[in-house]
Short mmCIF file of C-alpha atoms in Angstrom, two decimals:
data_model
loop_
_atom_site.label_atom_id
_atom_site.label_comp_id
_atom_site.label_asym_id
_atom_site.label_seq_id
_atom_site.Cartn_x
_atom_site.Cartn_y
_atom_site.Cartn_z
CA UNK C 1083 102.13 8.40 24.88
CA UNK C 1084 100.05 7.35 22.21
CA UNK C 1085 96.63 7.02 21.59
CA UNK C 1086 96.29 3.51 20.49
CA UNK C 1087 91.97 3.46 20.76
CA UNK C 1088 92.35 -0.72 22.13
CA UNK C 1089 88.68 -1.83 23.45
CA UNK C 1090 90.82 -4.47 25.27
CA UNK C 1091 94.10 -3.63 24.83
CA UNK C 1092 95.78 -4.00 28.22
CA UNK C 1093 99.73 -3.10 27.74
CA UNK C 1094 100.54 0.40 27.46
CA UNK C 1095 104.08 -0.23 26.99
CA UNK C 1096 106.83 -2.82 26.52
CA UNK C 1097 109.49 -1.58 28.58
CA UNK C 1098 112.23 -4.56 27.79
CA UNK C 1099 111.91 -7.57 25.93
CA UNK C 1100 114.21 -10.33 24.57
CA UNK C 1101 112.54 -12.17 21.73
CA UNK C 1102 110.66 -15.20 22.55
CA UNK C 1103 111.94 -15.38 25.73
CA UNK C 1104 110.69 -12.33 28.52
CA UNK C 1105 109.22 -8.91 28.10
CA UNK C 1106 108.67 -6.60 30.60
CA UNK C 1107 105.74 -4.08 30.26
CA UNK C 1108 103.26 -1.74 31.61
CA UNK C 1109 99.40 -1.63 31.90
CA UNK C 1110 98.01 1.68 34.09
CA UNK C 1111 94.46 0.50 35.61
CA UNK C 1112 92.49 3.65 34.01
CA UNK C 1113 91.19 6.29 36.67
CA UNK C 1114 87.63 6.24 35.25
CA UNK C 1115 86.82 2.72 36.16
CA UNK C 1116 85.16 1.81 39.58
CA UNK C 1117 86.86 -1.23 40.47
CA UNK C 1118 89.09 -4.05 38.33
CA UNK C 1119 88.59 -7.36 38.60
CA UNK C 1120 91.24 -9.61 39.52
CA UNK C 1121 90.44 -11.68 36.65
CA UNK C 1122 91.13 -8.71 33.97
CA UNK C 1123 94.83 -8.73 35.75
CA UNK C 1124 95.71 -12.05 34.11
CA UNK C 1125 94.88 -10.03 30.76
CA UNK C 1126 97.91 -7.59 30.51
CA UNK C 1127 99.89 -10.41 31.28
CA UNK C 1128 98.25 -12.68 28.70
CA UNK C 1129 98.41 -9.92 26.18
CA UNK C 1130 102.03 -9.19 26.92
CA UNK C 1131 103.07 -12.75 25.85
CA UNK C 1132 100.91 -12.65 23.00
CA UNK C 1133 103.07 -9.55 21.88
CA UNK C 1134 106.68 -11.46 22.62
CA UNK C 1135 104.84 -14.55 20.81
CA UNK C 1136 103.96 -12.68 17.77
CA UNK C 1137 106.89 -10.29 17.30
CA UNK C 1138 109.14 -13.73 17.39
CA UNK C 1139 107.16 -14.98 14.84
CA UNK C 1140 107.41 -11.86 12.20
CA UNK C 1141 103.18 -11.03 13.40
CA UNK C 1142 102.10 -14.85 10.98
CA UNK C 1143 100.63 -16.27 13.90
CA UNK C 1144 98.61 -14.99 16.88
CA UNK C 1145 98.63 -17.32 20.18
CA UNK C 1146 94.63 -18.03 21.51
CA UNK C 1147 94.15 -18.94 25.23
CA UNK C 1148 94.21 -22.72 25.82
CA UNK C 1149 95.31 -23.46 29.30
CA UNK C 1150 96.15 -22.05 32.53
CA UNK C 1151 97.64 -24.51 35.03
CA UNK C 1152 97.47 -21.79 38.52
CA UNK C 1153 97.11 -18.22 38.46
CA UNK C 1154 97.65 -16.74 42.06
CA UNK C 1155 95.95 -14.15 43.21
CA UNK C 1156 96.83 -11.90 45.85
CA UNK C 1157 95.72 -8.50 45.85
CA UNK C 1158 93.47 -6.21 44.04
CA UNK C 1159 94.55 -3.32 41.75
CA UNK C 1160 92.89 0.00 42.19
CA UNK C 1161 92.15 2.21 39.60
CA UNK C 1162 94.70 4.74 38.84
CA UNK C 1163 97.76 2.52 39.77
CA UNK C 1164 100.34 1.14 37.08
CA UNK C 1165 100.65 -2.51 36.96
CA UNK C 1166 104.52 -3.88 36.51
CA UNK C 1167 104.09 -6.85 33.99
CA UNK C 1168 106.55 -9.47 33.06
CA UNK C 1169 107.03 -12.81 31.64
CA UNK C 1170 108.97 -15.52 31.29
CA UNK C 1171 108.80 -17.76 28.05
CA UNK C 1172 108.95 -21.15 27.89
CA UNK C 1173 108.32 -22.25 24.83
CA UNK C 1174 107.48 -20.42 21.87
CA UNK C 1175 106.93 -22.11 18.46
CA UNK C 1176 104.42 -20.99 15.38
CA UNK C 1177 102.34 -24.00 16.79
CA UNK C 1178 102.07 -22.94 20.67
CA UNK C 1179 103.54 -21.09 23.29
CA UNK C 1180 103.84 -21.71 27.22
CA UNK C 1181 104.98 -18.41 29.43
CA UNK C 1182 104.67 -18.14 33.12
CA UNK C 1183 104.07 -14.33 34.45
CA UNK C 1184 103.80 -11.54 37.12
CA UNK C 1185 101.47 -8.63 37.80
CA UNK C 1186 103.22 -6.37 40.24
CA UNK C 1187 101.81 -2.97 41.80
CA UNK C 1188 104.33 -1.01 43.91
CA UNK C 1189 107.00 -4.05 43.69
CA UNK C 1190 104.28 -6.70 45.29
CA UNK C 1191 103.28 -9.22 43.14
CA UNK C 1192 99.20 -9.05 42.74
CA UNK C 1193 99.40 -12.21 40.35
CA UNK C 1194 101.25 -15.18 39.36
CA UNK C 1195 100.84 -16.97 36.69
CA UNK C 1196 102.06 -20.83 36.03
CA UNK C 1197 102.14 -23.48 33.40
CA UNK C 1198 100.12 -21.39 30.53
CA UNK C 1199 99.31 -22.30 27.39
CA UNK C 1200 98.53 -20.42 23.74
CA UNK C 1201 98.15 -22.38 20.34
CA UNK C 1202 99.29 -20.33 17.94
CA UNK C 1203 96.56 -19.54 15.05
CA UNK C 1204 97.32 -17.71 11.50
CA UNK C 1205 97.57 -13.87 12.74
CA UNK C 1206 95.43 -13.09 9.39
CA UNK C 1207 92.60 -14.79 10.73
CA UNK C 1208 92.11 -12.62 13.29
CA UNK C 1209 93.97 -9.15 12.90
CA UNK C 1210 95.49 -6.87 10.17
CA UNK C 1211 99.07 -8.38 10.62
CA UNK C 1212 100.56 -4.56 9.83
CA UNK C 1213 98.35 -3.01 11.95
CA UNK C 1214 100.03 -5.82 14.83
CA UNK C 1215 103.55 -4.54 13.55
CA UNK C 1216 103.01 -0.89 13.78
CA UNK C 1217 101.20 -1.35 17.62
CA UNK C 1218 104.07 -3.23 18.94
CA UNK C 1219 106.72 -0.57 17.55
CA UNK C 1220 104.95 2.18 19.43
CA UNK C 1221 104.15 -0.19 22.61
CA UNK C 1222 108.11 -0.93 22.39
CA UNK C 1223 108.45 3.14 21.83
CA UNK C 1224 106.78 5.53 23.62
CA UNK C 1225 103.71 3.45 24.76
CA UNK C 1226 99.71 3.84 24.00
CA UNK C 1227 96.95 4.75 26.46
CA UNK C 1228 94.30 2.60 25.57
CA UNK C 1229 90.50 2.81 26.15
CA UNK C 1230 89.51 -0.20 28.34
CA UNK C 1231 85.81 -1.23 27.62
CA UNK C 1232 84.41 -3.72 29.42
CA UNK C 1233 80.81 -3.18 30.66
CA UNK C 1234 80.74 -5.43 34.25
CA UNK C 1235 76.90 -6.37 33.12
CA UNK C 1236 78.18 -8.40 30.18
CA UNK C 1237 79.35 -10.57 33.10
CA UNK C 1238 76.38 -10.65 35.88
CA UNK C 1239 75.41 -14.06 35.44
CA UNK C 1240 71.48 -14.82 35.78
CA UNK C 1241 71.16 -17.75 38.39
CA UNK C 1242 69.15 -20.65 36.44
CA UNK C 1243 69.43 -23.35 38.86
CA UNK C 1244 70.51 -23.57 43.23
CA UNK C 1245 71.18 -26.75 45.22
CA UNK C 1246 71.98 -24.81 48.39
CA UNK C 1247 75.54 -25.04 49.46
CA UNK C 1248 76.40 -27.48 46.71
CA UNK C 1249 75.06 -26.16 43.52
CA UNK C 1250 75.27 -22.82 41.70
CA UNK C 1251 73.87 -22.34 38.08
CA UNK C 1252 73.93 -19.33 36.11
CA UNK C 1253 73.76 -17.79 32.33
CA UNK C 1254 75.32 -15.06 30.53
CA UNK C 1255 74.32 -13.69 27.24
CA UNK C 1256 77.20 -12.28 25.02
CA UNK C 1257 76.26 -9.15 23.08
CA UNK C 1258 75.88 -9.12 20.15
CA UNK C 1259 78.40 -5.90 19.60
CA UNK C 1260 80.36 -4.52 22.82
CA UNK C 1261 83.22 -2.05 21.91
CA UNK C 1262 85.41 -5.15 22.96
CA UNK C 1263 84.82 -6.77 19.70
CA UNK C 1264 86.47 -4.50 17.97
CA UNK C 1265 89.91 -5.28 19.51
CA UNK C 1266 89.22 -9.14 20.49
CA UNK C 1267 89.28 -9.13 17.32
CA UNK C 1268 88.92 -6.99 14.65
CA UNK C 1269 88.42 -9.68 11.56
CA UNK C 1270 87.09 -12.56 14.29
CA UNK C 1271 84.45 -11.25 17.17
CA UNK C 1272 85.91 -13.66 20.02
CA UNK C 1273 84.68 -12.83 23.64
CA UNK C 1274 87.49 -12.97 26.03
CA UNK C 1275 88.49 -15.78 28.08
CA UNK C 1276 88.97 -13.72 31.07
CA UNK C 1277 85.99 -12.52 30.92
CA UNK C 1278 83.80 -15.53 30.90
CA UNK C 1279 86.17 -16.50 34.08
CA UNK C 1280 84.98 -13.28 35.45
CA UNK C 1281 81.46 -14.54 35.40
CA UNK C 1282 82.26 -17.81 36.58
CA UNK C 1283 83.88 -16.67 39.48
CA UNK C 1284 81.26 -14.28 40.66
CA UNK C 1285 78.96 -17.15 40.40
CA UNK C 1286 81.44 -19.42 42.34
CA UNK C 1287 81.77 -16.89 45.30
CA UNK C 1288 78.00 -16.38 45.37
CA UNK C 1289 78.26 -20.08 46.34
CA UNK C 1290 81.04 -20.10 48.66
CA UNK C 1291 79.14 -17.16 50.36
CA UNK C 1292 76.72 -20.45 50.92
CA UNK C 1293 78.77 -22.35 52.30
CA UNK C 1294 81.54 -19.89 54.54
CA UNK C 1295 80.72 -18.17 58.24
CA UNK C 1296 78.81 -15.17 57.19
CA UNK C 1297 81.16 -12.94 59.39
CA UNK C 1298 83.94 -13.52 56.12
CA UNK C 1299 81.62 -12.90 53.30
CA UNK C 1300 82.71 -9.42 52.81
CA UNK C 1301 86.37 -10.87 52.83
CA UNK C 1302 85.69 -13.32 50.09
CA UNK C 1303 88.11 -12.95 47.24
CA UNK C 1304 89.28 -15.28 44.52
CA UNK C 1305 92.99 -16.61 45.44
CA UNK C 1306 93.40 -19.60 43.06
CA UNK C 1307 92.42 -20.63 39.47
CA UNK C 1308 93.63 -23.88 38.55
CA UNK C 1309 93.49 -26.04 35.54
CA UNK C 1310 91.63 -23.40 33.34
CA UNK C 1311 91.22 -25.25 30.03
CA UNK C 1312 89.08 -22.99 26.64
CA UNK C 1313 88.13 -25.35 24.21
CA UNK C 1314 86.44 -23.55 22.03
CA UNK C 1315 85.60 -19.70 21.06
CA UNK C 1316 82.80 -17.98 21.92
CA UNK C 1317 81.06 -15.66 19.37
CA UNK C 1318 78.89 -12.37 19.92
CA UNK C 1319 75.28 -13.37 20.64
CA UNK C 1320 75.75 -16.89 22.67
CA UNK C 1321 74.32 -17.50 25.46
CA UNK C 1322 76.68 -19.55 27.65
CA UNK C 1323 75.72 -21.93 30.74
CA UNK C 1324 78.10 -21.63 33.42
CA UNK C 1325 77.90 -24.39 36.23
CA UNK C 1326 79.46 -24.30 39.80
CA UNK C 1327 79.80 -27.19 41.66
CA UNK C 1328 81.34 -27.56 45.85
CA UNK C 1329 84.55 -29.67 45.82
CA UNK C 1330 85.71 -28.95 49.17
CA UNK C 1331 85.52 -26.15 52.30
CA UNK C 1332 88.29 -26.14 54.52
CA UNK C 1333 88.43 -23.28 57.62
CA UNK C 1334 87.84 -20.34 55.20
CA UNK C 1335 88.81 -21.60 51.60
CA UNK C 1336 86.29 -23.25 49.27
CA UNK C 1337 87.33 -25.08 46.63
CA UNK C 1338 84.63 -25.16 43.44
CA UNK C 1339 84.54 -26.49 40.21
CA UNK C 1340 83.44 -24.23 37.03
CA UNK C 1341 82.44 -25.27 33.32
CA UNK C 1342 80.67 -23.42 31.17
CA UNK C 1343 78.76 -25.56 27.58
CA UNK C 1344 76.98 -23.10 24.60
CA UNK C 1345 75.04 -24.81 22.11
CA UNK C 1346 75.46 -28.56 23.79
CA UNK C 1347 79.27 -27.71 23.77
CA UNK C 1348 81.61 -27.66 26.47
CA UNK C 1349 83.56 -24.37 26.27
CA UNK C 1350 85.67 -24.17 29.16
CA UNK C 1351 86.12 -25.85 32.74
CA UNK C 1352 88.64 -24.61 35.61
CA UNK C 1353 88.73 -25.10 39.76
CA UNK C 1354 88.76 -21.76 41.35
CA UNK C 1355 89.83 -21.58 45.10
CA UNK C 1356 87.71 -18.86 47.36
CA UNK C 1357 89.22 -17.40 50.42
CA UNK C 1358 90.65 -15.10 51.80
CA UNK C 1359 93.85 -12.75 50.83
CA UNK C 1360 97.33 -13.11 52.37
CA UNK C 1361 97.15 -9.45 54.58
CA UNK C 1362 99.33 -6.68 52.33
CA UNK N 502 113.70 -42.03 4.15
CA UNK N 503 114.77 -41.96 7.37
CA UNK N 504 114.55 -45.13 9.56
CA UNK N 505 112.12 -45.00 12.62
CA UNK N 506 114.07 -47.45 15.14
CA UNK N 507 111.33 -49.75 16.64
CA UNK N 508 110.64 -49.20 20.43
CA UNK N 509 110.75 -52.00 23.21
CA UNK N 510 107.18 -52.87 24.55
CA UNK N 511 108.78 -53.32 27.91
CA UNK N 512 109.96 -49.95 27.75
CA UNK N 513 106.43 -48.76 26.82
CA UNK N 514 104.77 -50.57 29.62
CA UNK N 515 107.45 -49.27 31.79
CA UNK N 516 106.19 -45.67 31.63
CA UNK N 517 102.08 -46.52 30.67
CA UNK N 518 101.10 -46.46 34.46
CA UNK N 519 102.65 -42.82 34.10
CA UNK N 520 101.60 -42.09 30.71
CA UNK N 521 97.76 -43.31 31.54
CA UNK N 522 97.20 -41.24 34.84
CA UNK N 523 98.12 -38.03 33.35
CA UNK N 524 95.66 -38.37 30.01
CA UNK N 525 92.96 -39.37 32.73
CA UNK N 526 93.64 -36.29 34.43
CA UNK N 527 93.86 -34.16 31.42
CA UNK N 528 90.61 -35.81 30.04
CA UNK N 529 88.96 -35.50 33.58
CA UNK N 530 88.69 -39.57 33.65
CA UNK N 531 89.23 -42.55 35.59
CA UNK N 532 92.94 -44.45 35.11
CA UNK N 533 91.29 -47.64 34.40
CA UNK N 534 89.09 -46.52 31.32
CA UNK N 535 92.83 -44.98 29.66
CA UNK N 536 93.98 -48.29 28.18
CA UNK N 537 97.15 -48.73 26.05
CA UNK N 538 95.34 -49.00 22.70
CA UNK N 539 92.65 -46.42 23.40
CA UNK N 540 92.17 -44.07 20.98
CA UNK N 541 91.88 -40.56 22.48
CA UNK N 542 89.90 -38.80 20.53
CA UNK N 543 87.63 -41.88 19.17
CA UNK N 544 87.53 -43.59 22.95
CA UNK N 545 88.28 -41.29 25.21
CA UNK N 546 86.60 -38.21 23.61
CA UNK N 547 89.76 -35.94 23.69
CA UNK N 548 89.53 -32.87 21.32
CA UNK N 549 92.70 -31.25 20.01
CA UNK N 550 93.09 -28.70 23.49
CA UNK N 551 93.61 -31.58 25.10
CA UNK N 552 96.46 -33.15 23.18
CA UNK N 553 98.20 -29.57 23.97
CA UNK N 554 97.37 -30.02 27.66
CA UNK N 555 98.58 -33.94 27.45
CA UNK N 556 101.72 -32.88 25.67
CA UNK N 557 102.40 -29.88 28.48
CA UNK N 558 101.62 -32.47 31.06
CA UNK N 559 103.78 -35.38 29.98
CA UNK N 560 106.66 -32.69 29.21
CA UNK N 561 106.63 -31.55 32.80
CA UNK N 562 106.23 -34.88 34.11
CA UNK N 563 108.69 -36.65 32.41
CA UNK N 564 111.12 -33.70 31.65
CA UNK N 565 111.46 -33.79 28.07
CA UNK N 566 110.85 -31.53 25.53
CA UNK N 567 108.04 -32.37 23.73
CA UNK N 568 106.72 -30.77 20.26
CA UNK N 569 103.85 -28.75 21.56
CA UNK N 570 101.04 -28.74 19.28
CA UNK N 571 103.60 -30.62 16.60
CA UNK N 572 102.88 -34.05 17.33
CA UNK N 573 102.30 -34.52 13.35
CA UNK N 574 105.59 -32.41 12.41
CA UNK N 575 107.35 -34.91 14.83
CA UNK N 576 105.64 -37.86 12.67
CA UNK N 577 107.03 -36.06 9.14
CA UNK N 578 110.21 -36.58 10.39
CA UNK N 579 112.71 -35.83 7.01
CA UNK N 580 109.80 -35.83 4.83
CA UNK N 581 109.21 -32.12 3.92
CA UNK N 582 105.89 -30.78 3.57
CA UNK N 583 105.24 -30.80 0.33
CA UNK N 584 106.25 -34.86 0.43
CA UNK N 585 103.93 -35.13 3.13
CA UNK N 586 100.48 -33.63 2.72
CA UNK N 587 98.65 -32.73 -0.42
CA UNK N 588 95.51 -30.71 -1.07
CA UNK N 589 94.91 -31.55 3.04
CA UNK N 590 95.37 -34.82 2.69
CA UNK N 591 98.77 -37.02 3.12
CA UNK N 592 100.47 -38.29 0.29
CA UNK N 593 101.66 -41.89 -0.13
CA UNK N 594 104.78 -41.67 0.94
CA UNK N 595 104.00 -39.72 3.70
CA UNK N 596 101.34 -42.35 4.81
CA UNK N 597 103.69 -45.22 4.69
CA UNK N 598 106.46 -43.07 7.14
CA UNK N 599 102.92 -42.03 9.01
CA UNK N 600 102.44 -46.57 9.48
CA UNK N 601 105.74 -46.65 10.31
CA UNK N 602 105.76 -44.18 13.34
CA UNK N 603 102.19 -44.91 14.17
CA UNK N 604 103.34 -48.69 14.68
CA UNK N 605 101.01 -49.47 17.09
CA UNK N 606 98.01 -48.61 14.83
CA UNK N 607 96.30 -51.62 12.80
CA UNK N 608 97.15 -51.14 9.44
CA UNK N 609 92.99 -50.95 8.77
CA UNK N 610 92.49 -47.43 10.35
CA UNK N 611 94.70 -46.37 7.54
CA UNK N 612 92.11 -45.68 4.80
CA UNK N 613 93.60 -43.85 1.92
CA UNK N 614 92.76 -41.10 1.34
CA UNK N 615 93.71 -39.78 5.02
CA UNK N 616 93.04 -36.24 5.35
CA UNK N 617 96.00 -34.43 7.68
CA UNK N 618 92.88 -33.23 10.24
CA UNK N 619 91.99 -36.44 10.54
CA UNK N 620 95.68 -37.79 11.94
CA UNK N 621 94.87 -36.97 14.97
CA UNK N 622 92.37 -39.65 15.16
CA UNK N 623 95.03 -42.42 14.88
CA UNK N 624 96.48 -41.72 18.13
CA UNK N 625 96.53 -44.18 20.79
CA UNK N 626 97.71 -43.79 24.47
CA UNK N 627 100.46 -45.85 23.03
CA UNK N 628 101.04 -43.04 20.77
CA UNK N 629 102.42 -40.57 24.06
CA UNK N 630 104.13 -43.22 25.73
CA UNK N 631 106.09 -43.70 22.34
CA UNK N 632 106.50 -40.25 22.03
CA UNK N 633 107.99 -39.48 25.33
CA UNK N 634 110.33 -42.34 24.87
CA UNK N 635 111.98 -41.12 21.56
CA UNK N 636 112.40 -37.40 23.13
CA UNK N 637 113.74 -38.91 26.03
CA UNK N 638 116.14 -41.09 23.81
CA UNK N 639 116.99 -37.91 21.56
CA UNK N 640 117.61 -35.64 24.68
CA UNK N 641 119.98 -38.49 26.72
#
C-alpha cells in the first residue's frame, strides 16, 4: 500500500465502484490515535463520494459539504479496526451531488447516512486536478495509508455563555496552520465540516449531561444528526461561535439544536439527538 | 426559441400549501410569512444552500426530479450558453426567454443589465411551485 501523506485523507482504498453511482472502499482507523470520534466516521464516507463524484466528472469539479438530512450513529470505531465504506449515489451532476452511505466495522453498520448533499465547485479552485487523478488510480489500485492529523484541541470548545439545562455557549478558534490544511485543501485552507460538528457536539452533550440522570452520563453518546446545513467556509484563523440550545428530553434522549455564526455570519446549524447506543 | 407553455394558477395554488411549508422549513420560518410572491432571497433571506436544500426537499416530497443546483440551466432551456450569458451577465435574448419562464416576476425587477449571480434574486415561491409542476408534467 501506498504512502499517500493525506492530513485528512480518510479512504485507503476503493475496493469497487461503478461511476456515479456506488463505490465501495476502505478507511483503517490508525493504531496511533487514542480514540475516533464518531463524527470523523461520516468523513471516509463523505470523502468516498467525493471520489465517485469527481472521477464521473473527469476531476473539473470537486463536491463541498452542503447538507446532511440524518446521519445515524451507532457504535464507535476503535483504533486499529478497518472501516467497510460504501455508498449509494443519487444524483450526481457537475452542479451537485446527493449519496446516501454506510460505515461498517466487522459487518455492523456504525453509521448511516441519509439525504446528503455536495455542490459541486471547480476542482481547480481547490486541488491540483492531476494530483486528484493520480490519488484515485492508486486508491482504485493498491490503496494509500494515509497520515490522519487532527489535533482533538482544535475542537475543545471554550464555554462563553450557560443558562443551566437550557443553554450551552462555546468558541473555537481555528488555527491558523494545522497539518489538515494541507489536504482540506491544498490551493483553499477550508476547515472541515466534520470537524466543527465535532465541537458542536461535545458542547451539546456537555448540556445534555445538564439535563439527563447523572447515573447515564458516562453512557452519553451522539445517536442522531439531523438537518446539518454549511453555508459557508470557514478559513484558518476564525474564531467561530457555536450555540446549543434544549429542544426536548425524553427518558434518556435529548434533543438540541446547534448553529455556529463567524464574523456576524451564520455558518452552519444542525439538531443533534443525545442518548444512548442500541447495545452491540 | 422554444415555447414555454403557460401554467394554470389553479394548478399552482393546488400545490402552494405544499410548496410553502417545505421553504419555511428549509428557511427555519413560519408557513404564514412564505407567501406566493415572496421573494426568497430578497424576503425571506434564503442564500443559495438553501435553494439546494429547497430543491432536495421539494424533489423528495413531490417525487420528481428536479435540477439540483440547475435551477438557471432549467430556465436556458434551448438557448445555449453562449446565447445566454455574456461577460456574467445575460444577454438579450436570453433575458426575454428568462421573462418568459420567470412569468410570475413584474417585468420591473428586470433591469438590464442582469448579471447571471444576480438571477437568483428573481425567484419567487411561485418560482418552485412552477418548477415542480413542469418536472412533474415532463416526467408523466
Amino acid at each position: 500500500m501506498a504512502d499517500c501523506g493525506g492530513a485528512f485523507s480518510f479512504v485507503d482504498r476503493i475496493t469497487e465502484i461503478e461511476p456515479g453511482r456506488h463505490a465501495r472502499g476502505q478507511f483503517t482507523v490508525p493504531q496511533r490515535l487514542k480514540a475516533f470520534s464518531p463524527c470523523l466516521v461520516a468523513e471516509p464516507v463523505g470523502q468516498l463520494a467525493a471520489w465517485v463524484a469527481m472521477s464521473h466528472v473527469q476531476f473539473r469539479s470537486r463536491p463541498v459539504t452542503a447538507l446532511a438530512r440524518e446521519t445515524r450513529i451507532r457504535a464507535d470505531v476503535a483504533p486499529g479496526k478497518t472501516v467497510d465504506l460504501e455508498i449509494e449515489m443519487e444524483d450526481c451532476t457537475t452542479a451537485a451531488i446527493a449519496y446516501r452511505g454506510w460505515a461498517r466495522v466487522d459487518g455492523f453498520t456504525v453509521m448511516e447516512l441519509r439525504d446528503c448533499v455536495g455542490r459541486m465547485l471547480p476542482m481547480a479552485d481547490f486541488d491540483d486536478p492531476g494530483a486528484m487523478r493520480a490519488r484515485f488510480e492508486t486508491l482504485c489500485g493498491p490503496g494509500a495509508s494515509c497520515r490522519i492529523a487532527v489535533d482533538p484541541v482544535v475542537v475543545d470548545p471554550d464555554i462563553t455563555e450557560r443558562e443551566f439545562q437550557k443553554r450551552l455557549c462555546g468558541a473555537i478558534g481555528i488555527p491558523a496552520s494545522a497539518p489538515f490544511f494541507s489536504d482540506h485543501f491544498p490551493r483553499q485552507p477550508v476547515f472541515p465540516a466534520t470537524l466543527l460538528l465535532e465541537a458542536q457536539i461535545r458542547l451539546a452533550a456537555a448540556l445534555a449531561a445538564e439535563v439527563v440522570d447523572p447515573s447515564l452520563r458516562p453512557w452519553l453518546r451522539p445517536t442522531c444528526v439531523r438537518d446539518v446545513k454549511v453555508r459557508t467556509f470557514l478559513r484558518p484563523g476564525q474564531r467561530v461561535e457555536i450555540a446549543t440550545e434544549l429542544l426536548s428530553a425524553r427518558g434518556t434522549t435529548v434533543e438540541i439544536a446547534l448553529a455556529a455564526m463567524a464574523d456576524g455570519k451564520r455558518v452552519s446549524t444542525a439538531r443533534v439527538e443525545i442518548g444512548q447506543w442500541e447495545p452491540l | 426559441m422554444e415555447e414555454i407553455p403557460r401554467i394554470p394558477q389553479e394548478e399552482i395554488r393546488a400545490i402552494y400549501p405544499k410548496v410553502a411549508q417545505i421553504i419555511a422549513d428549509a428557511l427555519d420560518r413560519d408557513a404564514e410569512e412564505v407567501r406566493l410572491e415572496s421573494y426568497l432571497m430578497d424576503d425571506l433571506e434564503a442564500e443559495s444552500i438553501d435553494f439546494l436544500d429547497i430543491l432536495f426537499r421539494l424533489d423528495r416530497a413531490f417525487k420528481v426530479k428536479l435540477p439540483q443546483g440547475r435551477i438557471i440551466e432549467h430556465a436556458r432551456g434551448d438557448l445555449s450558453e453562449a446565447e445566454f450569458e455574456h461577460k456574467g451577465s445575460l444577454t438579450p435574448a436570453a433575458q426575454k426567454r428568462l421573462q418568459a419562464y420567470l412569468d410570475e416576476v413584474p417585468a420591473e425587477r428586470f433591469r438590464s443589465p442582469i448579471k447571471v449571480a444576480d438571477v437568483p434574486r428573481l425567484f419567487t415561491v411561485e418560482t418552485f411551485c412552477k418548477l415542480v409542476l413542469r418536472h412533474r408534467a415532463a416526467q408523466a
